[in-house]
PDB file of C-alpha atoms in Angstrom:
ATOM      1  CA  UNK L   1      73.511  95.382 111.492  1.00 77.00           C
ATOM      2  CA  UNK L   2      77.318  95.113 111.801  1.00 88.00           C
ATOM      3  CA  UNK L   3      79.536  95.144 108.725  1.00 95.00           C
ATOM      4  CA  UNK L   4      80.580  92.508 107.989  1.00 97.00           C
ATOM      5  CA  UNK L   5      77.897  90.371 109.585  1.00 96.00           C
ATOM      6  CA  UNK L   6      78.733  86.939 111.014  1.00 97.00           C
ATOM      7  CA  UNK L   7      78.556  84.256 108.340  1.00 98.00           C
ATOM      8  CA  UNK L   8      79.478  80.620 107.709  1.00 98.00           C
ATOM      9  CA  UNK L   9      81.617  79.949 104.628  1.00 98.00           C
ATOM     10  CA  UNK L  10      81.800  76.338 103.467  1.00 97.00           C
ATOM     11  CA  UNK L  11      84.228  74.628 101.120  1.00 96.00           C
ATOM     12  CA  UNK L  12      85.511  71.134 100.401  1.00 94.00           C
ATOM     13  CA  UNK L  13      88.563  71.135 102.702  1.00 93.00           C
ATOM     14  CA  UNK L  14      87.244  73.457 105.408  1.00 96.00           C
ATOM     15  CA  UNK L  15      84.421  75.533 106.775  1.00 98.00           C
ATOM     16  CA  UNK L  16      84.721  78.903 108.471  1.00 98.00           C
ATOM     17  CA  UNK L  17      82.141  79.295 111.213  1.00 98.00           C
ATOM     18  CA  UNK L  18      81.611  82.032 113.794  1.00 98.00           C
ATOM     19  CA  UNK L  19      84.048  81.535 116.688  1.00 98.00           C
ATOM     20  CA  UNK L  20      82.466  80.344 119.939  1.00 98.00           C
ATOM     21  CA  UNK L  21      83.666  78.938 123.232  1.00 98.00           C
ATOM     22  CA  UNK L  22      82.401  75.512 122.071  1.00 97.00           C
ATOM     23  CA  UNK L  23      85.574  75.271 119.957  1.00 97.00           C
ATOM     24  CA  UNK L  24      87.964  75.843 122.883  1.00 97.00           C
ATOM     25  CA  UNK L  25      88.963  72.224 123.591  1.00 97.00           C
ATOM     26  CA  UNK L  26      89.753  71.416 119.953  1.00 97.00           C
ATOM     27  CA  UNK L  27      91.654  74.693 119.577  1.00 96.00           C
ATOM     28  CA  UNK L  28      93.716  74.046 122.720  1.00 95.00           C
ATOM     29  CA  UNK L  29      94.649  70.650 121.290  1.00 95.00           C
ATOM     30  CA  UNK L  30      95.521  72.297 117.958  1.00 93.00           C
ATOM     31  CA  UNK L  31      97.731  74.881 119.664  1.00 92.00           C
ATOM     32  CA  UNK L  32      99.593  72.191 121.586  1.00 91.00           C
ATOM     33  CA  UNK L  33     100.408  70.230 118.421  1.00 85.00           C
ATOM     34  CA  UNK L  34     103.936  71.144 117.468  1.00 74.00           C
ATOM     35  CA  UNK L  35     104.137  73.741 120.261  1.00 68.00           C
ATOM     36  CA  UNK L  36     102.866  76.413 117.852  1.00 67.00           C
ATOM     37  CA  UNK L  37     102.561  78.986 120.617  1.00 60.00           C
ATOM     38  CA  UNK L  38     106.329  78.946 121.170  1.00 63.00           C
ATOM     39  CA  UNK L  39     107.158  80.643 117.839  1.00 67.00           C
ATOM     40  CA  UNK L  40     108.482  84.117 118.737  1.00 54.00           C
ATOM     41  CA  UNK L  41     107.401  85.751 115.454  1.00 56.00           C
ATOM     42  CA  UNK L  42     103.701  84.910 115.678  1.00 65.00           C
ATOM     43  CA  UNK L  43     100.967  84.945 118.312  1.00 73.00           C
ATOM     44  CA  UNK L  44      99.292  81.580 118.672  1.00 83.00           C
ATOM     45  CA  UNK L  45      97.673  81.220 122.092  1.00 87.00           C
ATOM     46  CA  UNK L  46      99.142  78.778 124.585  1.00 88.00           C
ATOM     47  CA  UNK L  47      96.863  75.751 125.037  1.00 90.00           C
ATOM     48  CA  UNK L  48      95.832  77.055 128.471  1.00 92.00           C
ATOM     49  CA  UNK L  49      95.230  80.533 126.989  1.00 93.00           C
ATOM     50  CA  UNK L  50      92.810  79.545 124.227  1.00 96.00           C
ATOM     51  CA  UNK L  51      89.687  80.450 126.204  1.00 97.00           C
ATOM     52  CA  UNK L  52      91.090  83.906 126.991  1.00 96.00           C
ATOM     53  CA  UNK L  53      91.960  84.378 123.306  1.00 96.00           C
ATOM     54  CA  UNK L  54      88.418  83.429 122.281  1.00 98.00           C
ATOM     55  CA  UNK L  55      87.059  85.943 124.804  1.00 98.00           C
ATOM     56  CA  UNK L  56      89.443  88.622 123.459  1.00 96.00           C
ATOM     57  CA  UNK L  57      88.363  88.031 119.868  1.00 97.00           C
ATOM     58  CA  UNK L  58      84.678  88.011 120.777  1.00 98.00           C
ATOM     59  CA  UNK L  59      85.162  91.287 122.658  1.00 97.00           C
ATOM     60  CA  UNK L  60      86.737  92.827 119.548  1.00 97.00           C
ATOM     61  CA  UNK L  61      83.793  91.514 117.532  1.00 97.00           C
ATOM     62  CA  UNK L  62      81.394  93.216 119.944  1.00 96.00           C
ATOM     63  CA  UNK L  63      83.259  96.506 119.400  1.00 96.00           C
ATOM     64  CA  UNK L  64      82.998  96.122 115.600  1.00 96.00           C
ATOM     65  CA  UNK L  65      86.713  95.797 114.865  1.00 96.00           C
ATOM     66  CA  UNK L  66      86.913  92.030 114.248  1.00 97.00           C
ATOM     67  CA  UNK L  67      84.887  89.154 112.815  1.00 98.00           C
ATOM     68  CA  UNK L  68      86.478  85.938 114.136  1.00 98.00           C
ATOM     69  CA  UNK L  69      86.093  82.489 112.603  1.00 98.00           C
ATOM     70  CA  UNK L  70      86.902  78.971 113.702  1.00 98.00           C
ATOM     71  CA  UNK L  71      88.412  76.812 110.958  1.00 98.00           C
ATOM     72  CA  UNK L  72      86.762  73.382 110.845  1.00 98.00           C
ATOM     73  CA  UNK L  73      87.773  70.289 108.880  1.00 97.00           C
ATOM     74  CA  UNK L  74      84.996  68.448 106.989  1.00 95.00           C
ATOM     75  CA  UNK L  75      84.495  66.159 110.021  1.00 96.00           C
ATOM     76  CA  UNK L  76      83.778  69.206 112.232  1.00 96.00           C
ATOM     77  CA  UNK L  77      87.121  69.319 114.089  1.00 97.00           C
ATOM     78  CA  UNK L  78      88.351  72.825 114.964  1.00 98.00           C
ATOM     79  CA  UNK L  79      91.927  73.163 113.673  1.00 97.00           C
ATOM     80  CA  UNK L  80      92.580  76.894 113.847  1.00 96.00           C
ATOM     81  CA  UNK L  81      91.313  80.464 113.822  1.00 97.00           C
ATOM     82  CA  UNK L  82      91.222  83.325 111.356  1.00 97.00           C
ATOM     83  CA  UNK L  83      89.570  86.743 111.265  1.00 97.00           C
ATOM     84  CA  UNK L  84      88.542  89.781 109.379  1.00 98.00           C
ATOM     85  CA  UNK L  85      90.180  92.458 111.521  1.00 97.00           C
ATOM     86  CA  UNK L  86      90.934  96.176 111.498  1.00 96.00           C
ATOM     87  CA  UNK L  87      87.497  96.474 109.941  1.00 98.00           C
ATOM     88  CA  UNK L  88      86.738  99.816 108.298  1.00 97.00           C
ATOM     89  CA  UNK L  89      83.018  99.811 107.372  1.00 96.00           C
ATOM     90  CA  UNK L  90      83.145 103.396 106.040  1.00 96.00           C
ATOM     91  CA  UNK L  91      85.817 102.671 103.442  1.00 97.00           C
ATOM     92  CA  UNK L  92      85.027  98.953 103.134  1.00 97.00           C
ATOM     93  CA  UNK L  93      88.463  97.638 104.023  1.00 97.00           C
ATOM     94  CA  UNK L  94      89.367  94.562 106.050  1.00 98.00           C
ATOM     95  CA  UNK L  95      92.517  92.758 107.018  1.00 97.00           C
ATOM     96  CA  UNK L  96      92.624  88.965 106.989  1.00 97.00           C
ATOM     97  CA  UNK L  97      94.761  88.016 109.936  1.00 94.00           C
ATOM     98  CA  UNK L  98      95.329  86.495 113.355  1.00 92.00           C
ATOM     99  CA  UNK L  99      95.320  83.209 111.462  1.00 91.00           C
ATOM    100  CA  UNK L 100      96.831  80.000 112.727  1.00 91.00           C
ATOM    101  CA  UNK L 101      96.324  76.301 112.012  1.00 92.00           C
ATOM    102  CA  UNK L 102      97.359  73.132 113.785  1.00 93.00           C
ATOM    103  CA  UNK L 103     100.577  71.715 112.380  1.00 89.00           C
ATOM    104  CA  UNK L 104      98.926  68.712 110.682  1.00 90.00           C
ATOM    105  CA  UNK L 105      96.920  70.927 108.290  1.00 91.00           C
ATOM    106  CA  UNK L 106      99.563  73.527 107.503  1.00 87.00           C
ATOM    107  CA  UNK L 107     100.675  73.631 103.850  1.00 81.00           C
ATOM    108  CA  UNK L 108      97.581  71.753 102.688  1.00 86.00           C
ATOM    109  CA  UNK L 109      94.620  72.774 100.563  1.00 89.00           C
ATOM    110  CA  UNK L 110      92.843  73.891 103.745  1.00 93.00           C
ATOM    111  CA  UNK L 111      94.663  77.236 103.974  1.00 89.00           C
ATOM    112  CA  UNK L 112      94.276  77.905 100.251  1.00 92.00           C
ATOM    113  CA  UNK L 113      90.554  77.249 100.452  1.00 95.00           C
ATOM    114  CA  UNK L 114      90.124  79.398 103.577  1.00 96.00           C
ATOM    115  CA  UNK L 115      91.839  82.332 101.860  1.00 95.00           C
ATOM    116  CA  UNK L 116      89.730  81.801  98.737  1.00 97.00           C
ATOM    117  CA  UNK L 117      86.506  81.827 100.775  1.00 98.00           C
ATOM    118  CA  UNK L 118      87.500  84.912 102.796  1.00 98.00           C
ATOM    119  CA  UNK L 119      88.683  86.865  99.752  1.00 98.00           C
ATOM    120  CA  UNK L 120      85.654  85.885  97.653  1.00 98.00           C
ATOM    121  CA  UNK L 121      83.323  87.073 100.409  1.00 98.00           C
ATOM    122  CA  UNK L 122      85.323  90.283 100.896  1.00 98.00           C
ATOM    123  CA  UNK L 123      85.454  91.309  97.237  1.00 98.00           C
ATOM    124  CA  UNK L 124      82.262  89.793  95.797  1.00 98.00           C
ATOM    125  CA  UNK L 125      79.804  90.158  98.679  1.00 98.00           C
ATOM    126  CA  UNK L 126      81.209  92.935 100.879  1.00 98.00           C
ATOM    127  CA  UNK L 127      82.608  94.922  97.903  1.00 98.00           C
ATOM    128  CA  UNK L 128      85.843  95.770  99.711  1.00 98.00           C
ATOM    129  CA  UNK L 129      88.156  98.349  98.154  1.00 98.00           C
ATOM    130  CA  UNK L 130      91.189  96.537  99.619  1.00 98.00           C
ATOM    131  CA  UNK L 131      92.010  93.479 101.669  1.00 98.00           C
ATOM    132  CA  UNK L 132      95.175  93.642 103.769  1.00 98.00           C
ATOM    133  CA  UNK L 133      97.494  91.032 105.214  1.00 97.00           C
ATOM    134  CA  UNK L 134     100.045  91.852 107.915  1.00 95.00           C
ATOM    135  CA  UNK L 135     102.729  89.697 109.426  1.00 91.00           C
ATOM    136  CA  UNK L 136     105.933  89.969 111.419  1.00 87.00           C
ATOM    137  CA  UNK L 137     108.724  91.011 109.068  1.00 91.00           C
ATOM    138  CA  UNK L 138     110.767  87.986 110.205  1.00 88.00           C
ATOM    139  CA  UNK L 139     107.950  85.452 109.666  1.00 86.00           C
ATOM    140  CA  UNK L 140     109.300  84.143 106.357  1.00 89.00           C
ATOM    141  CA  UNK L 141     106.777  81.277 106.141  1.00 84.00           C
ATOM    142  CA  UNK L 142     103.837  83.671 106.473  1.00 86.00           C
ATOM    143  CA  UNK L 143     105.311  86.251 104.093  1.00 93.00           C
ATOM    144  CA  UNK L 144     105.947  83.585 101.449  1.00 92.00           C
ATOM    145  CA  UNK L 145     102.369  82.310 101.798  1.00 86.00           C
ATOM    146  CA  UNK L 146     100.941  85.843 101.482  1.00 92.00           C
ATOM    147  CA  UNK L 147     103.066  86.534  98.404  1.00 94.00           C
ATOM    148  CA  UNK L 148     101.968  83.211  96.842  1.00 89.00           C
ATOM    149  CA  UNK L 149      98.379  84.433  97.189  1.00 89.00           C
ATOM    150  CA  UNK L 150      99.223  87.308  94.853  1.00 92.00           C
ATOM    151  CA  UNK L 151      99.191  90.059  97.476  1.00 96.00           C
ATOM    152  CA  UNK L 152     101.561  92.979  96.880  1.00 97.00           C
ATOM    153  CA  UNK L 153     103.916  94.344  99.524  1.00 97.00           C
ATOM    154  CA  UNK L 154     102.769  97.850 100.479  1.00 97.00           C
ATOM    155  CA  UNK L 155     105.674  98.390 102.852  1.00 97.00           C
ATOM    156  CA  UNK L 156     107.149  97.672 106.267  1.00 95.00           C
ATOM    157  CA  UNK L 157     105.967  99.435 109.409  1.00 92.00           C
ATOM    158  CA  UNK L 158     109.158  99.670 111.430  1.00 93.00           C
ATOM    159  CA  UNK L 159     108.939  99.336 115.224  1.00 90.00           C
ATOM    160  CA  UNK L 160     105.201  98.962 114.682  1.00 89.00           C
ATOM    161  CA  UNK L 161     104.329  96.902 117.752  1.00 82.00           C
ATOM    162  CA  UNK L 162     105.817  95.132 120.744  1.00 82.00           C
ATOM    163  CA  UNK L 163     105.837  91.359 120.979  1.00 75.00           C
ATOM    164  CA  UNK L 164     104.643  89.547 124.117  1.00 72.00           C
ATOM    165  CA  UNK L 165     108.165  89.730 125.551  1.00 78.00           C
ATOM    166  CA  UNK L 166     108.393  93.483 124.895  1.00 82.00           C
ATOM    167  CA  UNK L 167     110.670  93.369 121.837  1.00 84.00           C
ATOM    168  CA  UNK L 168     109.948  95.760 118.984  1.00 88.00           C
ATOM    169  CA  UNK L 169     108.309  94.231 115.936  1.00 85.00           C
ATOM    170  CA  UNK L 170     108.498  95.307 112.305  1.00 92.00           C
ATOM    171  CA  UNK L 171     105.297  94.537 110.383  1.00 93.00           C
ATOM    172  CA  UNK L 172     105.177  93.712 106.669  1.00 96.00           C
ATOM    173  CA  UNK L 173     101.929  95.028 105.115  1.00 97.00           C
ATOM    174  CA  UNK L 174     100.463  93.493 101.954  1.00 98.00           C
ATOM    175  CA  UNK L 175      97.215  94.092 100.091  1.00 98.00           C
ATOM    176  CA  UNK L 176      95.031  92.909  97.242  1.00 98.00           C
ATOM    177  CA  UNK L 177      92.868  95.416  95.326  1.00 98.00           C
ATOM    178  CA  UNK L 178      89.627  94.724  93.423  1.00 98.00           C
ATOM    179  CA  UNK L 179      91.234  94.924  89.960  1.00 97.00           C
ATOM    180  CA  UNK L 180      93.797  92.312  91.095  1.00 97.00           C
ATOM    181  CA  UNK L 181      91.180  89.976  92.542  1.00 98.00           C
ATOM    182  CA  UNK L 182      90.261  88.058  89.315  1.00 97.00           C
ATOM    183  CA  UNK L 183      93.890  86.987  88.767  1.00 96.00           C
ATOM    184  CA  UNK L 184      94.357  86.178  92.465  1.00 97.00           C
ATOM    185  CA  UNK L 185      91.136  84.141  92.431  1.00 97.00           C
ATOM    186  CA  UNK L 186      92.239  82.174  89.365  1.00 96.00           C
ATOM    187  CA  UNK L 187      95.576  81.447  91.017  1.00 95.00           C
ATOM    188  CA  UNK L 188      93.933  80.225  94.213  1.00 95.00           C
ATOM    189  CA  UNK L 189      91.489  78.028  92.296  1.00 95.00           C
ATOM    190  CA  UNK L 190      94.378  76.538  90.299  1.00 94.00           C
ATOM    191  CA  UNK L 191      96.287  75.766  93.516  1.00 90.00           C
ATOM    192  CA  UNK L 192      93.181  74.290  95.080  1.00 90.00           C
ATOM    193  CA  UNK L 193      92.539  72.027  92.062  1.00 88.00           C
ATOM    194  CA  UNK L 194      96.152  70.825  92.269  1.00 82.00           C
ATOM    195  CA  UNK L 195      95.671  70.008  95.978  1.00 74.00           C
ATOM    196  CA  UNK L 196      92.692  67.721  95.291  1.00 67.00           C
TER     197      UNK L 196
END
């Protein structure tokens, strides 16, 4: 059985369900809202590229390096994607990443709850020794959100990757460790209560 195994995580603001092609139309609509795919510092698929992105993520799942989720609102509408990625089953490490949400649900309790569900599963069920977050060094919105979670900056990987247009990308790497998880969890639950 793969580690981690596909699972559905359910909260009040959102559910995380295994990604399938059935979500493609909603996700294309979500990508188009606010032209999210145009941001140079992140990689949201173009509306017409959503199906290819789903196929890419499912291929990575088949190879054991990713567990992709669709983010659903309580009414069942797909509003984004997130993943466990760079999975290391030997050392029990995962990265939470390749996350994006339609503009209408950004900066709401939905993201807080999704992170709480993913981190709870990672630390309390999968017994991870670390959970990482990575983002483009210049993506201030993402870096601020990761820091608000309580993740610590491990460092910056300079000229780590190339963007779609071939430019070099610096990557900021953050992590949360098991002994930090109780405080991070309390902080997320406090933020979630305030969002209700």
